[in-house]
Short mmCIF file of C-alpha atoms in Angstrom, two decimals:
data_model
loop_
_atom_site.label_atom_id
_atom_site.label_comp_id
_atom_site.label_asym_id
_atom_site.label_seq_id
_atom_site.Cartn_x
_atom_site.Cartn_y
_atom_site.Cartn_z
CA UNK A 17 124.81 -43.96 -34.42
CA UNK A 18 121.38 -42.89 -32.90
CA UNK A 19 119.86 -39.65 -33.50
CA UNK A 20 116.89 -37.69 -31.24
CA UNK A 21 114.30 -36.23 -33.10
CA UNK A 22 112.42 -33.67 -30.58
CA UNK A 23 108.40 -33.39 -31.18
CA UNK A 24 107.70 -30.86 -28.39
CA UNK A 25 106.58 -27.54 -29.82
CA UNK A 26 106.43 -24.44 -27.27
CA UNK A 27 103.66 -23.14 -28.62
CA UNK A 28 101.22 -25.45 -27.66
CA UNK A 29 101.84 -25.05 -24.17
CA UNK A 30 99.54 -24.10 -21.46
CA UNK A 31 100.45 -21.19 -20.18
CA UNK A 32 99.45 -19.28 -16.95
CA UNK A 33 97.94 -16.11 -17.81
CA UNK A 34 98.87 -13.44 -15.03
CA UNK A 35 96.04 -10.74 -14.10
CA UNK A 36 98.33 -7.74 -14.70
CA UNK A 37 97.27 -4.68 -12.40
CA UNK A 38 96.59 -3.06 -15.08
CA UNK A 39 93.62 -5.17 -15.51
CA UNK A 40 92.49 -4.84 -12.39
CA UNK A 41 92.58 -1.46 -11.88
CA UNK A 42 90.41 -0.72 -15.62
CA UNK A 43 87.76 -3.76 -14.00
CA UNK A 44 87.22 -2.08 -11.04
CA UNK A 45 86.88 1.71 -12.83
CA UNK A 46 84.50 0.15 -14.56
CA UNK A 47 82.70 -1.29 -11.35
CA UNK A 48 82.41 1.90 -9.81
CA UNK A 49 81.44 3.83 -13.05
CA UNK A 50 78.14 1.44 -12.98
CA UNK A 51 77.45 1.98 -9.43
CA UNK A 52 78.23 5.53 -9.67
CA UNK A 53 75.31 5.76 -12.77
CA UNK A 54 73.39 3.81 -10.75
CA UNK A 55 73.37 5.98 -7.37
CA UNK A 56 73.29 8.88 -9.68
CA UNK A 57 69.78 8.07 -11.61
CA UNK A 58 68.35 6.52 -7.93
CA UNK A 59 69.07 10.36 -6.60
CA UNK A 60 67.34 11.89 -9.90
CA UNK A 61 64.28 9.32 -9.46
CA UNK A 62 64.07 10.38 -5.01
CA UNK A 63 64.41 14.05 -6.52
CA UNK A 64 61.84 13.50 -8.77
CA UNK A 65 59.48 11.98 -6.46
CA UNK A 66 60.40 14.59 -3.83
CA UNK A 67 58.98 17.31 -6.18
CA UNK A 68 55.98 15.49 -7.22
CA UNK A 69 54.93 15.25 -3.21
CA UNK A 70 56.08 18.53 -2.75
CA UNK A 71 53.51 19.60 -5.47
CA UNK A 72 50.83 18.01 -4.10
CA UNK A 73 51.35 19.31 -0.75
CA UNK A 74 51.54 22.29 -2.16
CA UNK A 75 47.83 22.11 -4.29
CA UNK A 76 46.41 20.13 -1.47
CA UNK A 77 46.87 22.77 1.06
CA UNK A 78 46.05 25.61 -1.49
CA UNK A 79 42.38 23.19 -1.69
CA UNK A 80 42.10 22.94 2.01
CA UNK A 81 42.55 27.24 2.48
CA UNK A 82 40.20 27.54 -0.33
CA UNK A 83 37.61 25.19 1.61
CA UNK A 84 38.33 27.14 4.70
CA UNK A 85 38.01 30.54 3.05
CA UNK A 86 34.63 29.73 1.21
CA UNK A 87 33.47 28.52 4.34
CA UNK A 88 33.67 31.42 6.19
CA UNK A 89 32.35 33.40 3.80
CA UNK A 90 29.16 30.98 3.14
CA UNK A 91 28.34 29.49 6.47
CA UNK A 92 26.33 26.45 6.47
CA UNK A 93 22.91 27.73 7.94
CA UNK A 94 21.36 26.10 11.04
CA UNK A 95 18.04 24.08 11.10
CA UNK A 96 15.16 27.10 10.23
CA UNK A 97 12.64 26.21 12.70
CA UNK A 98 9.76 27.35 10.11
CA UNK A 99 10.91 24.77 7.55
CA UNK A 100 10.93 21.98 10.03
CA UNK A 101 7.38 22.98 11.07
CA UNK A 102 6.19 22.92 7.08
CA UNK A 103 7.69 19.51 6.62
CA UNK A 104 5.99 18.04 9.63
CA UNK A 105 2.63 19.69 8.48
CA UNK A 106 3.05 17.99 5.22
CA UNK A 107 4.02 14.61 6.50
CA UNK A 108 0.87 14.64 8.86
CA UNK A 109 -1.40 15.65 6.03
CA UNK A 110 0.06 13.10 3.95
CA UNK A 111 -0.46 10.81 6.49
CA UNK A 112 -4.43 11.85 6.86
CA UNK A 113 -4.65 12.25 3.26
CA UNK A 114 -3.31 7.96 3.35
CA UNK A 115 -5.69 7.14 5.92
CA UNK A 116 -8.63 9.15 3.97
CA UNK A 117 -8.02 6.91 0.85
CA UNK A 118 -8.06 3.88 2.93
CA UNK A 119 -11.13 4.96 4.66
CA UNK A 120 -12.67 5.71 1.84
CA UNK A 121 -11.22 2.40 0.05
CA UNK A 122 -13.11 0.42 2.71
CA UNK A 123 -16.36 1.82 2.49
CA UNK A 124 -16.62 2.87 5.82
CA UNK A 125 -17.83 6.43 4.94
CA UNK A 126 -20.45 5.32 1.89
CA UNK A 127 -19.81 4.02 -1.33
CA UNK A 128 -18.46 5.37 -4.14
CA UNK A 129 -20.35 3.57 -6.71
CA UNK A 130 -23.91 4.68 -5.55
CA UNK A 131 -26.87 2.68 -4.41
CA UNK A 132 -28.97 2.83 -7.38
CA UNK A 133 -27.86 -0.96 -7.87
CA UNK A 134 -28.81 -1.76 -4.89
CA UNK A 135 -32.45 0.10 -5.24
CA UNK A 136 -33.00 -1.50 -8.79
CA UNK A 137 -32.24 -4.76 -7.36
CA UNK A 138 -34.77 -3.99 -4.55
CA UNK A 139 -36.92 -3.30 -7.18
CA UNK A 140 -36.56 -6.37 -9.51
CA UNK A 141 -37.12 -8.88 -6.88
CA UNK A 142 -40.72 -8.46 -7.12
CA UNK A 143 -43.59 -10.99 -4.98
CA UNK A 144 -47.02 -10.52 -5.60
CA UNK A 145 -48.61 -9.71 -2.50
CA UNK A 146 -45.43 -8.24 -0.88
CA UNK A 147 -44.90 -4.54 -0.98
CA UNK A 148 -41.90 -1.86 0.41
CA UNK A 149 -42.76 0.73 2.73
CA UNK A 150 -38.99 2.12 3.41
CA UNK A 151 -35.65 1.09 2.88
CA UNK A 152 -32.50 2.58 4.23
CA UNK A 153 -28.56 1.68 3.07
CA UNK A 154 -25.82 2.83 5.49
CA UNK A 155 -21.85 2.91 4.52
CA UNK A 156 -21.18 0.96 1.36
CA UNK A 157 -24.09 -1.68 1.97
CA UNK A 158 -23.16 -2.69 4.67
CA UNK A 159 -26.15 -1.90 6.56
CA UNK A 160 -29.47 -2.40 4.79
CA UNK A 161 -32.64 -2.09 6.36
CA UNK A 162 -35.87 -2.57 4.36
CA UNK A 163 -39.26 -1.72 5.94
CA UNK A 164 -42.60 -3.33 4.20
CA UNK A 165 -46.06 -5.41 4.19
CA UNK A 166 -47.20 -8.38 2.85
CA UNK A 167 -50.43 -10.34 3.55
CA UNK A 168 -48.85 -13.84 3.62
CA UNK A 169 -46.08 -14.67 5.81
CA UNK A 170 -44.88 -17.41 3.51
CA UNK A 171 -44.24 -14.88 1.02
CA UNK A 172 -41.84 -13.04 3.06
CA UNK A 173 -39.06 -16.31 1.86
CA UNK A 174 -40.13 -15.90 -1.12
CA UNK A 175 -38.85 -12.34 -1.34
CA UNK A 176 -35.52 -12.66 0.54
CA UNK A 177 -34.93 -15.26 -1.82
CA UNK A 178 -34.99 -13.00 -4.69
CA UNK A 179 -33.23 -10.39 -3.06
CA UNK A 180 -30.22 -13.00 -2.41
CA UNK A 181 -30.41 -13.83 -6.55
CA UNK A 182 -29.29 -10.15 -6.95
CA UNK A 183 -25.67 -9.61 -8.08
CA UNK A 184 -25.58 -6.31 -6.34
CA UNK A 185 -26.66 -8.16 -2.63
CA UNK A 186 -24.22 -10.90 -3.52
CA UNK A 187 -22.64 -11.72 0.05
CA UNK A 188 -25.19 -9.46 1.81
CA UNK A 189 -27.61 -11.49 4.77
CA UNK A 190 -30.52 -10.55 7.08
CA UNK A 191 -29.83 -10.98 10.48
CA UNK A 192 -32.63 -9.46 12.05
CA UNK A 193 -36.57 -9.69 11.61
CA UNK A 194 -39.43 -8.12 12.75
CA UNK A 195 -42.84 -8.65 12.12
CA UNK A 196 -45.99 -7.48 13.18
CA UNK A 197 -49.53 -7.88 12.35
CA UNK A 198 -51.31 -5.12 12.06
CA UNK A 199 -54.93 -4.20 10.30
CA UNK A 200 -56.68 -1.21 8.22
CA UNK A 201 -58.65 1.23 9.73
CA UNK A 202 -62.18 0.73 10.07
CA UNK A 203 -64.97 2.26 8.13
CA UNK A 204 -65.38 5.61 9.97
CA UNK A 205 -67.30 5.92 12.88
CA UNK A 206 -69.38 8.88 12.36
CA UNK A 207 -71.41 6.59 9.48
CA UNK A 208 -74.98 6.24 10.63
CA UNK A 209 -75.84 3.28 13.02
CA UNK A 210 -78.11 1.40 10.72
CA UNK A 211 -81.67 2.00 11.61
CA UNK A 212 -84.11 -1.15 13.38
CA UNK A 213 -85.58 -3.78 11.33
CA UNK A 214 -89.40 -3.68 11.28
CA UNK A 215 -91.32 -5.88 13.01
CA UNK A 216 -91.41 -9.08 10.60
CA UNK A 217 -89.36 -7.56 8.05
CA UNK A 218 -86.77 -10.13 6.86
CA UNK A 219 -83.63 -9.98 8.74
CA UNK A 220 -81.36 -10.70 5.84
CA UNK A 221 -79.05 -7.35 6.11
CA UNK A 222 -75.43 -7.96 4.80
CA UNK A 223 -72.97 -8.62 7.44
CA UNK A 224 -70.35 -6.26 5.70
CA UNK A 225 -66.81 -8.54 4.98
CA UNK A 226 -63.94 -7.49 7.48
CA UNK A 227 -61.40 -5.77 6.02
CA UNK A 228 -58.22 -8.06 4.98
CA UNK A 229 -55.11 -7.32 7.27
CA UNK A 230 -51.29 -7.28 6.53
CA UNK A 231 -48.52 -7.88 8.57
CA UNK A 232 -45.78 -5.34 8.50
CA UNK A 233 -42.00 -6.76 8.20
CA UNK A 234 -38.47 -4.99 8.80
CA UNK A 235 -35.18 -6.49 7.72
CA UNK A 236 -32.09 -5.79 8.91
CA UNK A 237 -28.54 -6.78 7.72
CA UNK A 238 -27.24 -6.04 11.44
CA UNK A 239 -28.06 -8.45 13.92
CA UNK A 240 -28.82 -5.71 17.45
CA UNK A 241 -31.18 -7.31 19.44
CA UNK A 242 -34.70 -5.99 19.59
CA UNK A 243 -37.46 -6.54 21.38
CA UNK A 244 -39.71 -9.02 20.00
CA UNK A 245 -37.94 -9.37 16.92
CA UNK A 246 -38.41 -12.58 14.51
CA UNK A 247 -42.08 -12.95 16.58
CA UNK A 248 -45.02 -12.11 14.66
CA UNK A 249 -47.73 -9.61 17.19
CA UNK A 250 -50.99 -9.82 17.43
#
């Protein structure tokens, strides 16, 4: 006789779990609780922001009365006709005062350092024979004009020579010369005619020595033209 032993236990069966209403219904309570928070902290945050712009509406029209009311009370003043007058003045004397400097920067009106270089050089460059009758310095040396004598002609090189070793004529020429010869005046000519030599009287009277001539010179630094200048007269 055969006997059935059964090894199925109940318990470990899969079983089909049922969503009970129940269930449901707490899920979804809960669903709308969190989407009820939710709307409810958006409104508080669109309040919030609502007051804030309010606010600022508020203090930025309470600025925009108070710029209105101060001015009206403190107009801005118009252009004064007497101020625009002064400040043109002072721009055109500022621009004469510029033009001054530069003048006066460029030596057109004279120099500033003197011309007591310019003398002591004249006087350094020394030539026996060669003497200075004038001299005449226009601007800030850029005109010099020296009137003199000398009794050679060849010492006349000599001298501008010299002149040109001079730091203080450094860059300076002569453009222009004149020269002219010219002679001393005579013994006068009230002096007693020398009386007649006696008949066979020796006729050894000294022939008095004719006085020695010069020839006068001018030098100019500007080159005008002039009559007969660089030609030596008779």
């Amino acid at each position: 006789m055969s006997q059935q032993i059964n090894l199925f236990n109940p318990a470990f069966e899969k079983r089909k779990q049922a969503l009970s209403a129940q269930g449901l219904l707490r899920g979804l309570g809960l669903v709308l609780a969190a989407s009820a928070a939710l709307v409810w902290f958006g409104a508080r945050q669109v309040a919030a922001l609502e007051r804030a712009a309010a606010d600022a509406k508020v203090m930025l029209d309470a600025r925009e009365a108070r710029r209105t009311d101060v001015f009206a009370r403190f107009p801005v003043p118009g252009k004064d006709p007497l101020i625009a007058s002064a400040l043109g003045q002072a721009e055109a004397d500022r621009s004469a005062l510029q033009e001054a400097g530069q003048i006066l920067q460029g030596g057109e009106l004279g120099t500033t350092r003197g011309y007591a270089d310019y003398f002591r050089a004249f006087a350094r460059a020394r030539v026996n024979g060669l003497w200075l009758t004038g001299a005449s310095i226009a601007g800030a040396g850029n005109e010099i004009g020296l009137q003199g004598r000398v009794v050679q002609p060849d010492l006349l090189p000599q001298y501008i020579s010299a002149l040109s070793r001079e730091s203080a004529l450094q860059g300076k020429s002569f453009a222009r010369l004149d020269m002219t010869t010219a002679q001393p005046p005579a013994a006068q000519a009230s002096a007693p005619a020398p009386a007649p030599a006696l008949p066979g009287a020796a006729s050894a009277a000294a022939v008095p020595a004719p006085a020695p001539r010069f020839i006068e010179f001018s030098l100019q630094s500007s080159a005008a033209p002039a009559s007969g200048a660089g030609t030596v007269k008779q």
